[in-house]
Coordinates of C-alpha atoms in Angstrom, one line a residue:
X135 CA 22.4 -15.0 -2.1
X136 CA 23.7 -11.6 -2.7
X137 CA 21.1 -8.8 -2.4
X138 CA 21.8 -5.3 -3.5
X139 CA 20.2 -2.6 -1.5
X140 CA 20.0 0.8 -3.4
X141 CA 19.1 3.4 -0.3
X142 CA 19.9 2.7 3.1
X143 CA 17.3 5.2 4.6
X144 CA 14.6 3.6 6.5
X145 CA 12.9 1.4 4.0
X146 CA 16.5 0.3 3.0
X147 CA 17.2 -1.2 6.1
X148 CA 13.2 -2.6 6.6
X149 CA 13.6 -4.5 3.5
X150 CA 17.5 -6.1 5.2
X151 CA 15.9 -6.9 8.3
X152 CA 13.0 -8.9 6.6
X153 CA 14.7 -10.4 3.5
X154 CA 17.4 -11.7 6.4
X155 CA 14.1 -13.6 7.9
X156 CA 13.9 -15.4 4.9
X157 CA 17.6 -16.0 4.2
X158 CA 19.7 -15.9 7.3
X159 CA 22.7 -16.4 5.1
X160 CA 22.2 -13.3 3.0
X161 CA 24.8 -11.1 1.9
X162 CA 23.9 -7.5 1.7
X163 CA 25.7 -4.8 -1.0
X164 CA 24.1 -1.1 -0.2
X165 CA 24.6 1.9 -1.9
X166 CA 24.0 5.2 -0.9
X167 CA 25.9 8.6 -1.8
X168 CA 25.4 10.0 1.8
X169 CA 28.7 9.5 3.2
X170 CA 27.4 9.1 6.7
X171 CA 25.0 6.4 5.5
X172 CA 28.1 5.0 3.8
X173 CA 29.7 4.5 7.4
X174 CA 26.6 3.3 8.8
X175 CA 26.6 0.5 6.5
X176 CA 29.9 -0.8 7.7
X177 CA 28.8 -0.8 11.0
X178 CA 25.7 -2.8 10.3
X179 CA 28.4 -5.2 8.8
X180 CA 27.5 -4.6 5.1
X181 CA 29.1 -3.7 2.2
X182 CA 29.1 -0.5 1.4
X183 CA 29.5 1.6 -2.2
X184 CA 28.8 4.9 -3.1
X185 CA 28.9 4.3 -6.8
X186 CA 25.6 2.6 -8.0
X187 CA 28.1 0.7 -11.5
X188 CA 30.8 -0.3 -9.0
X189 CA 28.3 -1.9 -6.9
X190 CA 26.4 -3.8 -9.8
X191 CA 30.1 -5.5 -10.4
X192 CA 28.9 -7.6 -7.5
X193 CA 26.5 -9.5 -9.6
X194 CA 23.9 -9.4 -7.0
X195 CA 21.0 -12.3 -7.5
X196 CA 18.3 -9.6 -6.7
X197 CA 18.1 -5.6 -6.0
X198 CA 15.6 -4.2 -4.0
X199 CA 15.7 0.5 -5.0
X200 CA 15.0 1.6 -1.8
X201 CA 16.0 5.5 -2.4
X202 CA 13.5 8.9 -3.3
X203 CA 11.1 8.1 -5.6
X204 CA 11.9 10.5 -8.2
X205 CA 15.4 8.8 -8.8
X206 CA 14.1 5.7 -10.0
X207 CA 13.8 6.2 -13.4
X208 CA 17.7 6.7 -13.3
X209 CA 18.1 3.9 -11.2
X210 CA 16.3 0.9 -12.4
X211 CA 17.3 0.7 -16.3
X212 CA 21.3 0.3 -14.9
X213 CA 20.0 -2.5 -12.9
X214 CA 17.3 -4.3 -15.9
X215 CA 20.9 -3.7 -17.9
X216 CA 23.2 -5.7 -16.1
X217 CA 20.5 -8.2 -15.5
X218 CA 19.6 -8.4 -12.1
X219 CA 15.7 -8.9 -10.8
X220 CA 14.2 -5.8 -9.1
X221 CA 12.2 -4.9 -6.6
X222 CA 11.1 -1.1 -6.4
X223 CA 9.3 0.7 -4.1
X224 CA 6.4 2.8 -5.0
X225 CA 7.1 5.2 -7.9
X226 CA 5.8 8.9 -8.1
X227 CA 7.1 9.8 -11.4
X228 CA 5.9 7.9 -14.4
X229 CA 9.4 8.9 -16.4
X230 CA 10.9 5.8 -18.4
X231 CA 8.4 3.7 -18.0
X232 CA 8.3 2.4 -21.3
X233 CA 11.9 1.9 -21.3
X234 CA 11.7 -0.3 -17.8
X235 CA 9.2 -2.4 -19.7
X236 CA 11.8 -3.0 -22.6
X237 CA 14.8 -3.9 -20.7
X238 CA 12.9 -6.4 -18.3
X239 CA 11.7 -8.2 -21.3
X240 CA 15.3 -7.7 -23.3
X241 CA 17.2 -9.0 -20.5
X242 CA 14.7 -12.0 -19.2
X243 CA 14.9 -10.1 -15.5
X244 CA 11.6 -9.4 -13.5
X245 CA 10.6 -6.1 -12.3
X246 CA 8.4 -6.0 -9.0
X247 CA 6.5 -2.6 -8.1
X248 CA 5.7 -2.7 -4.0
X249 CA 2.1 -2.3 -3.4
X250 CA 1.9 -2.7 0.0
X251 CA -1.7 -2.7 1.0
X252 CA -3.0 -5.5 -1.7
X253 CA -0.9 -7.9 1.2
X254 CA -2.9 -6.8 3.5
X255 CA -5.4 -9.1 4.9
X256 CA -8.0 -6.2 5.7
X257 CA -7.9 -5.5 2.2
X258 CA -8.3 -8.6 1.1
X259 CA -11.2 -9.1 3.2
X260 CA -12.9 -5.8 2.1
X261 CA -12.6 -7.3 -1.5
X262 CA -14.2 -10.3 -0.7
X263 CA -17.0 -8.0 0.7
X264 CA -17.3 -5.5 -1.6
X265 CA -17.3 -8.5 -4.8
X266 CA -20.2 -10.2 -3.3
X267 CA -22.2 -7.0 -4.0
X268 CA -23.7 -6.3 -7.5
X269 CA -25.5 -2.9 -6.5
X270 CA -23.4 0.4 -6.7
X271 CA -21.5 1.4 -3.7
X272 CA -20.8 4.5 -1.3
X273 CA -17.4 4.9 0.4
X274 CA -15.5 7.3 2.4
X275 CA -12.3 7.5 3.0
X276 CA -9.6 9.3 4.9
X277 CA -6.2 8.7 5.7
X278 CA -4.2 11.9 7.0
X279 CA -0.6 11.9 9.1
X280 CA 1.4 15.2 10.4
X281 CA 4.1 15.8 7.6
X282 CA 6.5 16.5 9.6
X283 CA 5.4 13.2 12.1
X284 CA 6.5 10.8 9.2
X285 CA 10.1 10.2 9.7
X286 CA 10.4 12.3 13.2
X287 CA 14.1 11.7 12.9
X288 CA 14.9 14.0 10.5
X289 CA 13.3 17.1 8.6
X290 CA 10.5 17.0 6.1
X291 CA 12.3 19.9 4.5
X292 CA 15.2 16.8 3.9
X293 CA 13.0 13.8 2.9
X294 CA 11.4 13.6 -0.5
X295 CA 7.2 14.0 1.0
X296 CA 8.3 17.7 1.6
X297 CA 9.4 18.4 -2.4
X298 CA 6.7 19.4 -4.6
X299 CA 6.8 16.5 -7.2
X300 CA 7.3 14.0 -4.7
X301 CA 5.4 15.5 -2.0
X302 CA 3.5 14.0 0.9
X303 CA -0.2 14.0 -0.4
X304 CA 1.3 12.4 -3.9
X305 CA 2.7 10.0 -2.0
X306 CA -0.6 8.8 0.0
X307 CA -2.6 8.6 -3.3
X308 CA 0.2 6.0 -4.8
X309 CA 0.1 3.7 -1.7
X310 CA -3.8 4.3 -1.5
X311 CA -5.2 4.1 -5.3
X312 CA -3.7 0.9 -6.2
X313 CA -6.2 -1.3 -3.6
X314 CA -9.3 1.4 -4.2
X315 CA -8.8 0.4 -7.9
X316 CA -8.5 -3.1 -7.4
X317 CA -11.1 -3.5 -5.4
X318 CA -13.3 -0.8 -6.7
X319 CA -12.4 -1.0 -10.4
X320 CA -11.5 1.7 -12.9
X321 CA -12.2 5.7 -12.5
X322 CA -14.9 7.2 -15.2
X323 CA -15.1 10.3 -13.0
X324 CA -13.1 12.7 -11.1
X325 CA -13.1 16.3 -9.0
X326 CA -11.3 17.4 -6.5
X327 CA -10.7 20.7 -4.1
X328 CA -7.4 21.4 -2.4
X329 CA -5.6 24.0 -0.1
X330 CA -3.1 24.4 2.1
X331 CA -3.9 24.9 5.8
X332 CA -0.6 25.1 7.8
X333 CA 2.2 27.0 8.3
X334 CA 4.8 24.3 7.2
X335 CA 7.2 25.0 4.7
X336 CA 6.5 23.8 1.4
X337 CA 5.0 24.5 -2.1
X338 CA 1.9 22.3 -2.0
X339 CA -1.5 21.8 -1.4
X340 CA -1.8 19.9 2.3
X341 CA -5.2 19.0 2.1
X342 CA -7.3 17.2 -0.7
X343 CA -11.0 16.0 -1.2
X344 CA -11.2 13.6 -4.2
X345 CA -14.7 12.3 -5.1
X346 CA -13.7 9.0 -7.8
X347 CA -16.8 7.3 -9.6
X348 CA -15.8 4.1 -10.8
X349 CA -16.7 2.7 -14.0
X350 CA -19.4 0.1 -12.5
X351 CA -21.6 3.1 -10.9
X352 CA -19.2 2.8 -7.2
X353 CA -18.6 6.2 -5.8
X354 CA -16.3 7.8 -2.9
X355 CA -15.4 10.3 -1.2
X356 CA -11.2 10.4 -0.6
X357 CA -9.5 13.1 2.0
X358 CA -6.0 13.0 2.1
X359 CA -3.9 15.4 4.2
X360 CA -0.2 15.8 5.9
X361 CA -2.2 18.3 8.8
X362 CA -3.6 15.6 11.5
X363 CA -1.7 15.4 14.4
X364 CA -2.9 12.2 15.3
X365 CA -2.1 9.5 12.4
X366 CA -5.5 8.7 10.8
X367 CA -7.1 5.9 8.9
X368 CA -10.9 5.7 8.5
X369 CA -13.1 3.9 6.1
X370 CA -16.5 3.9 5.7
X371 CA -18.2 1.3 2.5
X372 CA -22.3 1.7 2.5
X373 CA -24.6 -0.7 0.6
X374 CA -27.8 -2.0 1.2
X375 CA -26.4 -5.6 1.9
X376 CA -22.8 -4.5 3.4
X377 CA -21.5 -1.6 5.8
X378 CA -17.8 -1.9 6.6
X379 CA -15.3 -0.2 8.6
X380 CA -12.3 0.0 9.4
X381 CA -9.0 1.9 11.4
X382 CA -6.3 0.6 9.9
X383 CA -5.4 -1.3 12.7
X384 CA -4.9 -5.2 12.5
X385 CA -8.2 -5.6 14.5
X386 CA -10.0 -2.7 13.4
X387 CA -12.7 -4.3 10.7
X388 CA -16.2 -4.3 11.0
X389 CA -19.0 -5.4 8.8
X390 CA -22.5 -6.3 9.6
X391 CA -23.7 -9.1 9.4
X392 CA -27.2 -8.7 7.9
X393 CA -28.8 -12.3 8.0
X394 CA -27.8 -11.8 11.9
X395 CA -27.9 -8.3 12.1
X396 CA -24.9 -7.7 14.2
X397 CA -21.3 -6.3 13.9
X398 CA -18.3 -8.6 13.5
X399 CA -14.7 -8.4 13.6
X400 CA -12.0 -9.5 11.5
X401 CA -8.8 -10.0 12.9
X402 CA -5.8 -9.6 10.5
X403 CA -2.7 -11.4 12.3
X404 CA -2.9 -13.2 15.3
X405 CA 0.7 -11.8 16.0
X406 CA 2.2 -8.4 14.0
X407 CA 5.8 -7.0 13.7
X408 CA 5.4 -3.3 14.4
X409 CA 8.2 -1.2 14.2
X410 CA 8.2 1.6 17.3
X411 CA 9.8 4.0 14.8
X412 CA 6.2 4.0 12.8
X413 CA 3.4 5.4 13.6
X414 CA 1.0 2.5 15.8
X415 CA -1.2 1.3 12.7
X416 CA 1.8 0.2 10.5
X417 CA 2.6 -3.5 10.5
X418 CA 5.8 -5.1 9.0
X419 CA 3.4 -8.5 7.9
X420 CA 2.9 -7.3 4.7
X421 CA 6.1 -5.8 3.6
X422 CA 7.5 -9.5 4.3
X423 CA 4.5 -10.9 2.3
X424 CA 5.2 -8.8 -1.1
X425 CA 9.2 -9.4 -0.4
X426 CA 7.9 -13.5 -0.3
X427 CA 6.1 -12.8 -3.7
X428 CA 8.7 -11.0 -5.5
X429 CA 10.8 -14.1 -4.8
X430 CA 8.2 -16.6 -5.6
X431 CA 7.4 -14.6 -9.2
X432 CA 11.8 -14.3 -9.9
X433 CA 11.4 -18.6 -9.5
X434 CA 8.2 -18.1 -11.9
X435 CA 6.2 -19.5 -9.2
X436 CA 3.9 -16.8 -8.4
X437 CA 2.3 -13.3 -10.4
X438 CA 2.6 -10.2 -9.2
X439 CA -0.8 -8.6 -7.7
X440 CA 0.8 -4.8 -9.2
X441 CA 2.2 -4.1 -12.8
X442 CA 4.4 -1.3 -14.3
X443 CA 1.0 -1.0 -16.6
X444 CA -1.0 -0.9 -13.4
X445 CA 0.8 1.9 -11.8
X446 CA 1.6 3.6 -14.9
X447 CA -2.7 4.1 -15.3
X448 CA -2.7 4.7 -11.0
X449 CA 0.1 8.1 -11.7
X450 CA -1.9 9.3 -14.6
X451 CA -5.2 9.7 -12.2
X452 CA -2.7 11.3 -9.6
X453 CA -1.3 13.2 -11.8
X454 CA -5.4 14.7 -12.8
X455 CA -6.1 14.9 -9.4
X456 CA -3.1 17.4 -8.5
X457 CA -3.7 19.5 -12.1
X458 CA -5.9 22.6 -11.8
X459 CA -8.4 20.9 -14.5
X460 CA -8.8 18.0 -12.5
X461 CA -12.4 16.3 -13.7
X462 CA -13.9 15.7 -16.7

């Protein structure tokens, strides 16, 4: 199989190293205009091009877009073109959207929007949980990480979380919403307060409180911020018949059991792949899972758990949220 790469920054190379678990026989065809990525490339033994058309020549069987987020709109329409299945990483700009939609269905090619979290098995375990209730729920969540922490090996003032339209927060609330709405169901309601509260260089609000009420009478509280030092995940559901936690880590669920009144654990993977260059709560499991589904939906053998529609309703909320006039 030939697999086109489009970015060979960090999640580039995350999504060779696991594709190559599932076909050690892979060839890989990367772009990237950074001529020291360019070089890099060759090293790792790949093809390299610096010309997105050039590369597309290669007829690859499937393209995972790897690069900012804001350059996907540019990016994936030459790929739906020359007909060649796609797998995107999250999207912060909802620009040619419609379009994408078009050309998937004009040229019989599947497009696949990451969504990291539904894979995981926490979530899919709070889900079960949270169904099982029919009273309205109470949640609190927080999820915060040092801006310039996130990719330590280079400067936030360089990588896309430290540009206004693509920035750090933004970024949170696209990997976040998608499994609060799937498991929490639509927003009716939202309000929010913001600031920024450090001395780092950039044009946007650090800090945010979002309260969401959902559609079914579910309510929670959502802090997202670039300012703690220490890399933060903590979740808090309350019911009358459930309380959950949970640290992001692979064994860091909770929920009481009420019939026995006690706390029990559930433990996600028995083994994880972790990748030192991450901060301690990030797994590779799930990244591997979605790249697994993408192929099985390409052999129409599996659906995708995210849509373009989906994430297209998810940037509209974010998109409220980081407006002055965000509520109703």
């Amino acid at each position: 199989m030939k697999i086109l790469v489009v970015g060979y920054g960090s999640m580039g190379r995350r999504r060779i190293r696991l594709y190559g678990q599932l076909d050690k026989d892979a060839r890989f065809i990367c772009v990237d205009s950074n001529p020291e990525r360019i070089k890099q490339i060759k090293e790792d033994g790949h093809t390299a091009y610096a010309d997105l058309n050039e590369a597309v020549k290669e007829k690859p069987d499937y393209a995972f877009v790897s690069t900012s987020p804001l350059s996907h709109a540019a990016i994936i329409p030459i790929l739906l073109q020359n007909k060649i299945n796609t797998f995107t990483e999250i999207n912060l700009s909802s620009k040619n959207y419609d379009e994408m939609i078009r050309l998937a269905k004009e040229n019989d090619v599947k497009l696949f929007l990451s969504s990291t979290l539904l894979y995981e098995p926490q979530i899919k375990k709070i889900k079960e949980l949270v169904k099982k209730e029919k009273q309205p729920l109470t949640y609190i969540y927080h999820i915060g990480q040092y801006l310039p922490d996130w990719h330590p090996w280079e400067s936030y003032k360089d990588f896309f979380i430290g540009k206004k339209e693509s920035n750090g927060c933004r970024e949170i609330y696209a990997i976040q919403l998608p499994w609060i709405i799937d498991v929490f169901g639509e927003v009716e309601n939202i309000t929010k307060v913001s600031h920024k509260s450090t001395n780092l260089e950039i044009d946007f609000d650090d800090s945010y409180i979002t309260t969401f009420e959902h559609k079914n009478g579910s309510k929670g509280v959502f802090v997202v911020d670039v300012v703690s030092r220490v890399a933060t995940t903590y979740l808090e559901i309350i019911g009358e018949n459930i309380h959950v936690t949970w640290d992001g880590s692979n064994e860091g669920l909770k929920y009481f059991n009420i019939s026995e009144k006690k706390l029990e654990s559930f433990k996600a993977y028995e083994n994880i792949e972790h990748n030192s260059n991450y901060a301690a709560n990030i797994n590779e499991n799930p990244y591997l899972d979605e790249i697994k589904e993408f192929v099985g939906y390409v052999k129409n053998e599996t659906e995708p758990k995210w849509s373009i529609e989906k994430d297209y309703y998810v940037l509209r909320l974010i998109d409220e949220i980081e407006s002055s006039g965000a509520g109703k």
